[in-house]
Short mmCIF file of C-alpha atoms in Angstrom, two decimals:
data_model
loop_
_atom_site.label_atom_id
_atom_site.label_comp_id
_atom_site.label_asym_id
_atom_site.label_seq_id
_atom_site.Cartn_x
_atom_site.Cartn_y
_atom_site.Cartn_z
CA MET E 187 -26.59 11.25 6.43
CA ARG E 188 -23.72 12.50 3.77
CA VAL E 189 -20.88 10.60 3.42
CA ALA E 190 -17.84 12.27 1.75
CA ILE E 191 -14.15 9.77 0.70
CA ILE E 192 -11.07 12.00 0.83
CA HIS E 193 -8.58 9.88 -1.13
CA TYR E 194 -4.65 11.47 -1.83
CA TRP E 195 -4.79 10.97 -5.59
CA LEU E 196 -6.64 8.54 -7.51
CA VAL E 197 -4.31 7.81 -11.03
CA GLN E 198 -4.45 4.03 -10.62
CA MET E 199 -5.86 0.87 -8.85
CA ARG E 200 -3.30 -0.37 -6.59
CA GLY E 201 -3.49 -1.08 -2.91
CA GLY E 202 -4.95 2.10 -1.71
CA GLU E 203 -7.28 1.70 -4.52
CA ARG E 204 -8.28 -0.93 -3.49
CA VAL E 205 -9.69 -0.25 -0.28
CA LEU E 206 -11.56 3.13 -1.58
CA GLU E 207 -13.32 0.49 -3.93
CA HIS E 208 -14.67 -1.62 -0.34
CA LEU E 209 -15.14 1.94 0.91
CA CYS E 210 -17.20 2.61 -2.03
CA ARG E 211 -19.45 -0.38 -1.04
CA MET E 212 -20.25 0.02 2.57
CA TYR E 213 -21.09 3.99 1.37
CA PRO E 214 -22.58 3.60 -2.15
CA ASP E 215 -24.18 7.29 -1.86
CA ALA E 216 -20.54 8.49 -0.71
CA ASP E 217 -18.85 11.93 -3.00
CA ILE E 218 -15.13 11.22 -3.92
CA PHE E 219 -12.69 14.69 -3.10
CA THR E 220 -9.11 13.91 -4.40
CA HIS E 221 -6.34 15.98 -6.08
CA VAL E 222 -6.12 14.46 -9.30
CA VAL E 223 -8.57 11.64 -11.12
CA ASP E 224 -6.94 9.76 -14.34
CA ARG E 225 -10.59 7.95 -15.04
CA SER E 226 -9.50 5.47 -17.06
CA ALA E 227 -6.78 4.25 -14.79
CA ILE E 228 -9.35 3.54 -11.93
CA SER E 229 -12.24 1.01 -11.36
CA ALA E 230 -16.36 0.96 -12.87
CA THR E 231 -16.86 0.73 -8.77
CA ILE E 232 -15.09 3.68 -7.78
CA LEU E 233 -16.37 5.32 -11.29
CA LYS E 234 -19.92 5.08 -9.71
CA HIS E 235 -19.71 7.19 -7.40
CA LYS E 236 -19.02 11.48 -8.07
CA ILE E 237 -16.16 12.16 -7.58
CA PHE E 238 -14.21 16.20 -7.59
CA GLN E 239 -11.28 17.23 -7.34
CA THR E 240 -8.94 20.11 -6.07
CA PHE E 241 -7.32 22.68 -7.41
CA ILE E 242 -4.47 21.03 -8.27
CA ALA E 243 -6.52 19.36 -11.21
CA ARG E 244 -6.42 22.63 -12.69
CA LEU E 245 -2.43 23.43 -12.74
CA PRO E 246 -0.32 22.32 -15.20
CA PHE E 247 0.12 18.35 -16.22
CA ALA E 248 -1.28 17.84 -13.41
CA THR E 249 -2.13 14.03 -13.93
CA ARG E 250 0.99 12.94 -14.20
CA HIS E 251 3.32 15.57 -12.61
CA TYR E 252 0.90 15.72 -9.18
CA GLN E 253 3.92 14.84 -6.31
CA LYS E 254 5.06 17.98 -8.09
CA TYR E 255 2.25 20.15 -6.84
CA LEU E 256 2.46 19.07 -2.95
CA PRO E 257 3.16 21.98 -1.56
CA LEU E 258 0.06 22.98 -2.05
CA MET E 259 -2.11 20.22 -1.35
CA PRO E 260 -2.15 21.02 1.84
CA ARG E 261 -3.64 24.66 0.45
CA ALA E 262 -5.85 22.77 -1.65
CA LEU E 263 -7.42 20.52 1.33
CA GLU E 264 -7.87 23.03 3.68
CA ALA E 265 -10.75 24.89 0.72
CA LEU E 266 -12.82 21.92 0.08
CA ASP E 267 -16.70 22.76 1.19
CA LEU E 268 -17.35 19.68 3.51
CA SER E 269 -19.96 21.56 5.54
CA ALA E 270 -22.63 19.70 3.99
CA TYR E 271 -21.42 15.96 5.33
CA ASP E 272 -21.91 14.32 8.55
CA LEU E 273 -19.22 11.47 8.43
CA VAL E 274 -16.13 12.19 6.64
CA ILE E 275 -13.57 9.82 5.53
CA SER E 276 -10.49 10.30 5.48
CA CYS E 277 -7.52 8.26 3.48
CA GLU E 278 -3.81 8.65 3.91
CA ALA E 279 -0.91 8.45 2.73
CA GLY E 280 -0.84 11.56 0.43
CA PRO E 281 -1.82 13.72 2.23
CA ALA E 282 -6.11 13.53 2.63
CA LYS E 283 -6.14 14.54 6.49
CA GLY E 284 -6.00 18.38 6.52
CA ILE E 285 -9.66 18.79 5.45
CA ILE E 286 -12.14 20.36 7.44
CA THR E 287 -14.91 19.84 8.97
CA ARG E 288 -18.11 21.08 11.14
CA PRO E 289 -17.59 20.78 14.25
CA ASP E 290 -20.40 18.38 14.79
CA ALA E 291 -19.52 15.82 11.98
CA VAL E 292 -17.32 12.66 12.15
CA HIS E 293 -13.98 13.02 10.83
CA VAL E 294 -12.43 9.73 11.02
CA THR E 295 -8.89 7.98 8.65
CA TYR E 296 -8.31 5.49 7.71
CA CYS E 297 -4.08 5.87 7.23
CA HIS E 298 -1.89 3.58 4.80
CA SER E 299 1.33 5.50 5.72
CA PRO E 300 2.33 8.38 7.01
CA MET E 301 4.33 9.69 4.39
CA ARG E 302 6.97 7.84 3.89
CA TYR E 303 8.73 10.75 1.79
CA LEU E 304 8.28 12.58 4.70
CA TRP E 305 9.51 11.52 7.55
CA ASP E 306 10.99 7.74 7.56
CA GLN E 307 12.48 7.27 4.43
CA TYR E 308 12.58 11.20 3.70
CA ALA E 309 16.70 10.16 3.37
CA GLN E 310 16.55 7.48 1.36
CA TYR E 311 13.71 9.40 -1.54
CA HIS E 312 15.93 12.47 -1.31
CA ALA E 313 18.98 10.06 -2.38
CA ASP E 314 16.80 8.92 -4.96
CA GLY E 315 15.19 12.42 -6.76
CA GLY E 316 16.63 14.22 -9.61
CA ALA E 317 18.62 17.17 -9.35
CA ALA E 318 15.43 18.71 -8.54
CA ALA E 319 14.14 16.57 -5.92
CA ARG E 320 17.63 17.26 -4.30
CA LEU E 321 17.35 20.74 -3.96
CA LEU E 322 13.54 21.67 -3.31
CA MET E 323 12.53 18.72 -1.27
CA PRO E 324 14.63 20.33 2.12
CA LEU E 325 13.43 23.75 1.04
CA PHE E 326 10.04 22.39 1.57
CA ALA E 327 10.53 19.54 3.97
CA PRO E 328 10.01 21.02 7.15
CA SER E 329 6.38 23.45 6.69
CA LEU E 330 5.16 20.16 5.05
CA ARG E 331 5.45 18.34 8.16
CA MET E 332 4.68 20.62 10.60
CA TRP E 333 0.80 20.29 8.39
CA ASP E 334 1.46 17.17 8.56
CA THR E 335 1.23 16.66 12.60
CA VAL E 336 -0.94 19.94 13.44
CA SER E 337 -3.16 18.23 10.94
CA ALA E 338 -3.27 14.90 12.23
CA ALA E 339 -5.42 16.27 15.56
CA ARG E 340 -8.60 16.86 12.70
CA PRO E 341 -9.57 13.00 12.92
CA ASP E 342 -12.25 11.97 15.83
CA ARG E 343 -10.77 8.38 14.69
CA ILE E 344 -7.17 7.14 12.82
CA MET E 345 -7.14 4.07 12.07
CA ALA E 346 -4.10 2.04 11.16
CA ASN E 347 -3.31 -0.81 8.65
CA SER E 348 -0.63 -3.35 10.47
CA ASP E 349 0.64 -2.27 13.35
CA TYR E 350 3.46 -1.18 11.53
CA ILE E 351 1.65 1.79 10.57
CA ARG E 352 0.70 2.79 14.55
CA ARG E 353 3.49 2.44 15.77
CA ARG E 354 4.73 5.23 12.87
CA ILE E 355 1.80 7.19 13.44
CA ALA E 356 2.30 7.36 17.18
CA LYS E 357 6.12 8.62 16.01
CA SER E 358 5.07 11.45 13.38
CA TRP E 359 2.25 12.55 15.27
CA GLY E 360 1.54 11.29 18.49
CA ARG E 361 -1.74 10.37 18.21
CA ALA E 362 -3.22 6.76 18.94
CA ALA E 363 -4.62 4.54 16.57
CA THR E 364 -6.89 0.95 16.03
CA VAL E 365 -5.16 -1.19 13.49
CA VAL E 366 -8.25 -2.07 11.09
CA TYR E 367 -6.10 -5.05 8.44
CA PRO E 368 -7.21 -3.82 5.19
CA PRO E 369 -9.53 -6.21 3.24
CA VAL E 370 -8.20 -8.67 0.89
CA ASP E 371 -10.53 -10.44 -1.36
CA THR E 372 -9.79 -13.98 -0.47
CA ARG E 373 -12.33 -15.75 -2.94
CA LEU E 374 -10.75 -15.00 -5.99
CA PHE E 375 -7.72 -17.43 -4.73
CA ALA E 376 -7.19 -20.68 -5.33
CA PRO E 377 -4.85 -23.46 -5.43
CA ALA E 378 -3.66 -25.14 -7.95
CA PRO E 379 -3.34 -28.91 -7.86
CA TYR E 380 0.80 -28.17 -8.46
CA ALA E 381 3.52 -25.69 -8.64
CA THR E 382 6.53 -25.18 -10.39
CA ASP E 383 10.59 -24.83 -9.29
CA GLU E 384 10.31 -21.03 -10.17
CA TYR E 385 10.03 -18.44 -7.78
CA LEU E 386 8.28 -15.31 -8.03
CA TRP E 387 9.28 -11.42 -7.34
CA VAL E 388 6.03 -9.37 -8.35
CA GLY E 389 5.58 -5.46 -8.07
CA GLN E 390 6.74 -2.54 -8.57
CA LEU E 391 10.37 -2.14 -9.79
CA VAL E 392 11.43 0.71 -7.34
CA PRO E 393 14.37 1.21 -5.09
CA TYR E 394 12.25 0.83 -1.86
CA LYS E 395 10.94 -2.76 -3.09
CA ARG E 396 15.09 -3.88 -3.49
CA PRO E 397 14.42 -5.74 -6.26
CA ASP E 398 17.77 -5.39 -7.06
CA LEU E 399 18.29 -7.81 -3.81
CA ALA E 400 16.87 -10.46 -5.58
CA ILE E 401 17.98 -10.07 -9.17
CA ASP E 402 21.86 -10.34 -6.85
CA ALA E 403 20.65 -13.43 -5.44
CA PHE E 404 19.02 -15.83 -7.75
CA ASN E 405 22.21 -14.30 -9.93
CA GLN E 406 24.34 -16.49 -7.20
CA SER E 407 22.46 -19.27 -6.75
CA GLY E 408 20.72 -20.49 -9.88
CA ARG E 409 17.79 -20.48 -9.07
CA LYS E 410 15.28 -19.72 -11.74
CA LEU E 411 13.29 -16.41 -11.07
CA HIS E 412 9.39 -15.19 -12.29
CA VAL E 413 10.26 -11.05 -11.79
CA ILE E 414 6.67 -9.63 -12.57
CA GLY E 415 6.20 -5.60 -11.98
CA ASP E 416 7.62 -2.59 -14.41
CA GLY E 417 9.13 0.24 -12.89
CA ALA E 418 12.55 3.29 -13.15
CA MET E 419 15.03 0.27 -12.54
CA LEU E 420 13.66 -1.72 -14.99
CA ALA E 421 16.03 -1.55 -17.70
CA SER E 422 18.43 -2.09 -15.34
CA LEU E 423 17.74 -5.47 -13.52
CA GLN E 424 17.10 -6.52 -17.00
CA ALA E 425 20.37 -6.17 -17.92
CA ARG E 426 21.82 -7.09 -14.95
CA ALA E 427 19.96 -10.24 -14.56
CA GLY E 428 21.53 -13.62 -15.65
CA PRO E 429 19.61 -16.56 -17.53
CA SER E 430 17.56 -18.05 -14.52
CA ILE E 431 15.63 -15.22 -14.26
CA ARG E 432 13.05 -13.42 -16.63
CA PHE E 433 10.11 -10.31 -17.12
CA THR E 434 6.75 -9.42 -17.57
CA ARG E 435 6.91 -6.07 -17.82
CA ARG E 436 2.27 -7.28 -17.72
CA MET E 437 0.26 -9.50 -16.80
CA GLY E 438 -3.22 -9.59 -16.98
CA PHE E 439 -5.29 -10.84 -13.69
CA SER E 440 -5.58 -14.28 -14.57
CA ALA E 441 -2.73 -14.82 -15.50
CA LEU E 442 -0.73 -13.59 -11.85
CA ARG E 443 -3.81 -15.53 -10.38
CA ASP E 444 -2.10 -18.64 -11.98
CA ALA E 445 1.62 -17.61 -11.14
CA TYR E 446 0.49 -17.35 -7.85
CA ALA E 447 -0.67 -20.93 -7.88
CA GLY E 448 2.23 -22.05 -9.61
CA ALA E 449 5.49 -20.87 -7.94
CA ARG E 450 7.44 -21.93 -5.31
CA ALA E 451 7.62 -19.22 -3.36
CA LEU E 452 7.37 -15.10 -3.31
CA VAL E 453 10.24 -13.76 -2.82
CA PHE E 454 9.40 -10.41 -0.41
CA THR E 455 11.68 -8.37 0.08
CA ALA E 456 10.32 -4.95 0.60
CA GLU E 457 9.65 -3.86 3.74
CA GLU E 458 5.98 -2.57 3.06
CA ASP E 459 3.19 -1.11 5.40
CA PHE E 460 1.15 -4.04 4.94
CA GLY E 461 1.83 -6.25 1.72
CA LEU E 462 -0.96 -7.72 0.21
CA ILE E 463 0.76 -10.16 -2.17
CA PRO E 464 1.40 -11.92 0.78
CA VAL E 465 -1.42 -12.28 1.59
CA GLU E 466 -2.70 -12.60 -2.18
CA VAL E 467 -0.12 -15.63 -2.59
CA MET E 468 -0.90 -17.33 0.34
CA ALA E 469 -4.59 -17.59 -0.42
CA SER E 470 -3.55 -19.81 -3.78
CA GLY E 471 -1.71 -22.22 -0.93
CA ARG E 472 1.70 -21.26 -1.91
CA PRO E 473 4.48 -19.76 0.70
CA VAL E 474 6.18 -16.32 1.44
CA ILE E 475 10.36 -15.53 1.79
CA ALA E 476 10.08 -12.91 3.27
CA PHE E 477 11.92 -9.87 4.95
CA ALA E 478 11.15 -9.92 8.50
CA ARG E 479 10.15 -6.35 9.13
CA GLY E 480 6.89 -3.99 8.15
CA GLY E 481 2.89 -5.63 7.81
CA ALA E 482 4.69 -8.58 6.66
CA VAL E 483 5.84 -9.66 9.44
CA GLU E 484 2.40 -9.65 10.67
CA THR E 485 1.21 -11.72 8.11
CA VAL E 486 3.03 -14.59 7.16
CA VAL E 487 3.58 -16.99 10.25
CA ALA E 488 7.18 -18.37 10.34
CA GLU E 489 7.41 -21.81 9.07
CA GLU E 490 3.78 -22.07 8.90
CA THR E 491 3.04 -20.40 5.28
CA GLY E 492 6.39 -19.07 5.22
CA VAL E 493 10.08 -17.87 5.85
CA PHE E 494 11.97 -14.31 7.34
CA PHE E 495 15.53 -13.36 6.49
CA ALA E 496 16.63 -10.48 8.93
CA GLU E 497 18.80 -8.27 6.45
CA LYS E 498 17.93 -7.12 3.61
CA SER E 499 21.25 -8.18 1.82
CA VAL E 500 22.32 -10.97 -0.62
CA GLU E 501 23.52 -13.29 2.00
CA ALA E 502 20.42 -13.45 3.46
CA LEU E 503 18.25 -13.50 1.12
CA LEU E 504 20.88 -16.46 0.24
CA GLU E 505 20.50 -18.05 3.82
CA ALA E 506 17.25 -17.56 4.08
CA LEU E 507 15.72 -19.59 0.12
CA ASP E 508 18.64 -22.82 1.54
CA ARG E 509 16.27 -22.45 5.12
CA PHE E 510 13.15 -22.40 3.24
CA GLU E 511 14.44 -25.70 1.06
CA THR E 512 14.79 -27.71 3.84
CA TRP E 513 11.10 -26.86 5.89
CA LEU E 514 8.81 -26.74 1.93
CA PRO E 515 8.38 -30.48 2.53
CA ALA E 516 7.13 -29.33 6.37
CA PHE E 517 4.56 -26.52 4.64
CA ASP E 518 0.28 -27.30 4.48
CA PRO E 519 -1.33 -25.37 2.08
CA ALA E 520 -4.29 -25.22 3.56
CA ARG E 521 -2.95 -23.74 6.27
CA ALA E 522 -1.57 -20.74 3.88
CA VAL E 523 -5.04 -20.19 2.61
CA ALA E 524 -6.63 -20.21 6.15
CA ARG E 525 -4.29 -17.37 7.41
CA ALA E 526 -5.49 -15.64 4.72
CA ARG E 527 -8.90 -16.07 4.67
CA THR E 528 -8.76 -14.08 8.04
CA PHE E 529 -7.91 -10.65 6.48
CA SER E 530 -11.45 -10.25 5.43
CA PRO E 531 -13.15 -7.95 3.50
CA ASP E 532 -15.89 -8.75 6.37
CA ARG E 533 -13.55 -8.16 9.09
CA PHE E 534 -12.07 -5.01 7.67
CA GLY E 535 -15.89 -4.36 6.86
CA THR E 536 -16.80 -5.04 11.10
CA ASP E 537 -13.66 -3.15 12.03
CA PHE E 538 -13.98 -0.03 9.74
CA SER E 539 -17.37 0.21 10.72
CA ALA E 540 -17.10 -0.34 14.67
CA VAL E 541 -13.96 1.97 14.55
CA VAL E 542 -16.80 5.21 13.10
CA ALA E 543 -19.75 4.01 15.49
CA ALA E 544 -17.21 4.61 18.83
CA ALA E 545 -15.94 8.40 16.99
CA TRP E 546 -19.76 9.49 16.74
CA GLN E 547 -20.44 7.77 20.67
CA ASP E 548 -17.23 10.32 21.93
CA ARG E 549 -19.01 13.07 20.22
CA GLY E 550 -22.09 11.87 22.02
#
């Protein structure tokens, strides 16, 4: 059986690429197709596979400015010749599922998210984009939404990385999806013998993740906060932060693992599709203070592995911090570790393979 994996783009190692690594281990002979690849930015596990690029890669400055070619990506996907492949796996967060397969081939999609900038977060991306984005997005978004909906009929089965994404798939595409939680290698993390009094915020410093909310809340409370991440908001956040807040732009894995294990708690202000970081922090034996929407409500257990705040406001986060301090003596690190281990690679492999098997059965 020949297997092809379609991934939207390969320019950095984030959550979607970590899932791709596990798919590479499950299908060691698979070929990978993507719009653009930066080989210096991806892992050795992925690089072991043959990687083919669409014509997007031949366009000027595509590795850096690939997203500007989004209107051309449907045509690029449909131009791929996948007639030699029996099983096609598309990984969707940017355009990937729109490929055309043989009638007798099985095509399954693992969806991290329908394209946010076309659907539920369109208004935010439009408002936060530059002048060119504000001008062009209203021109190409309607036709891309139409293609996105039509191409959603092409996979035989769709998997969602959380129930939150399952509902978004139903809303955007009108398709049913099976929840298959992404793999988190919790064996890489371990509790420390003690924690510090410093809270932790980790992620890209971009508007939708709302790092500004954490900065403003910790400025008011005077509690210590360590912000780990880089992005367009870094300079403005540094200028905004008070003396109790420090920043680390980049951190190696070993140091990040120590930061997880030594944190008083993770502050998670984003509305994420799933959210690997809260699971990694729980695997390190530490609790999470999370916004009560998105994937976090499926991973963090209220008053057992963390606490939630119900709205994105400084007041709500400050109230959650006070509530957290009252609850913290009852926190049991072992329960957090046990909860994190329910999102293991073994579970991912079993659940993913079951959906693929069901797709084959559908074909008779």
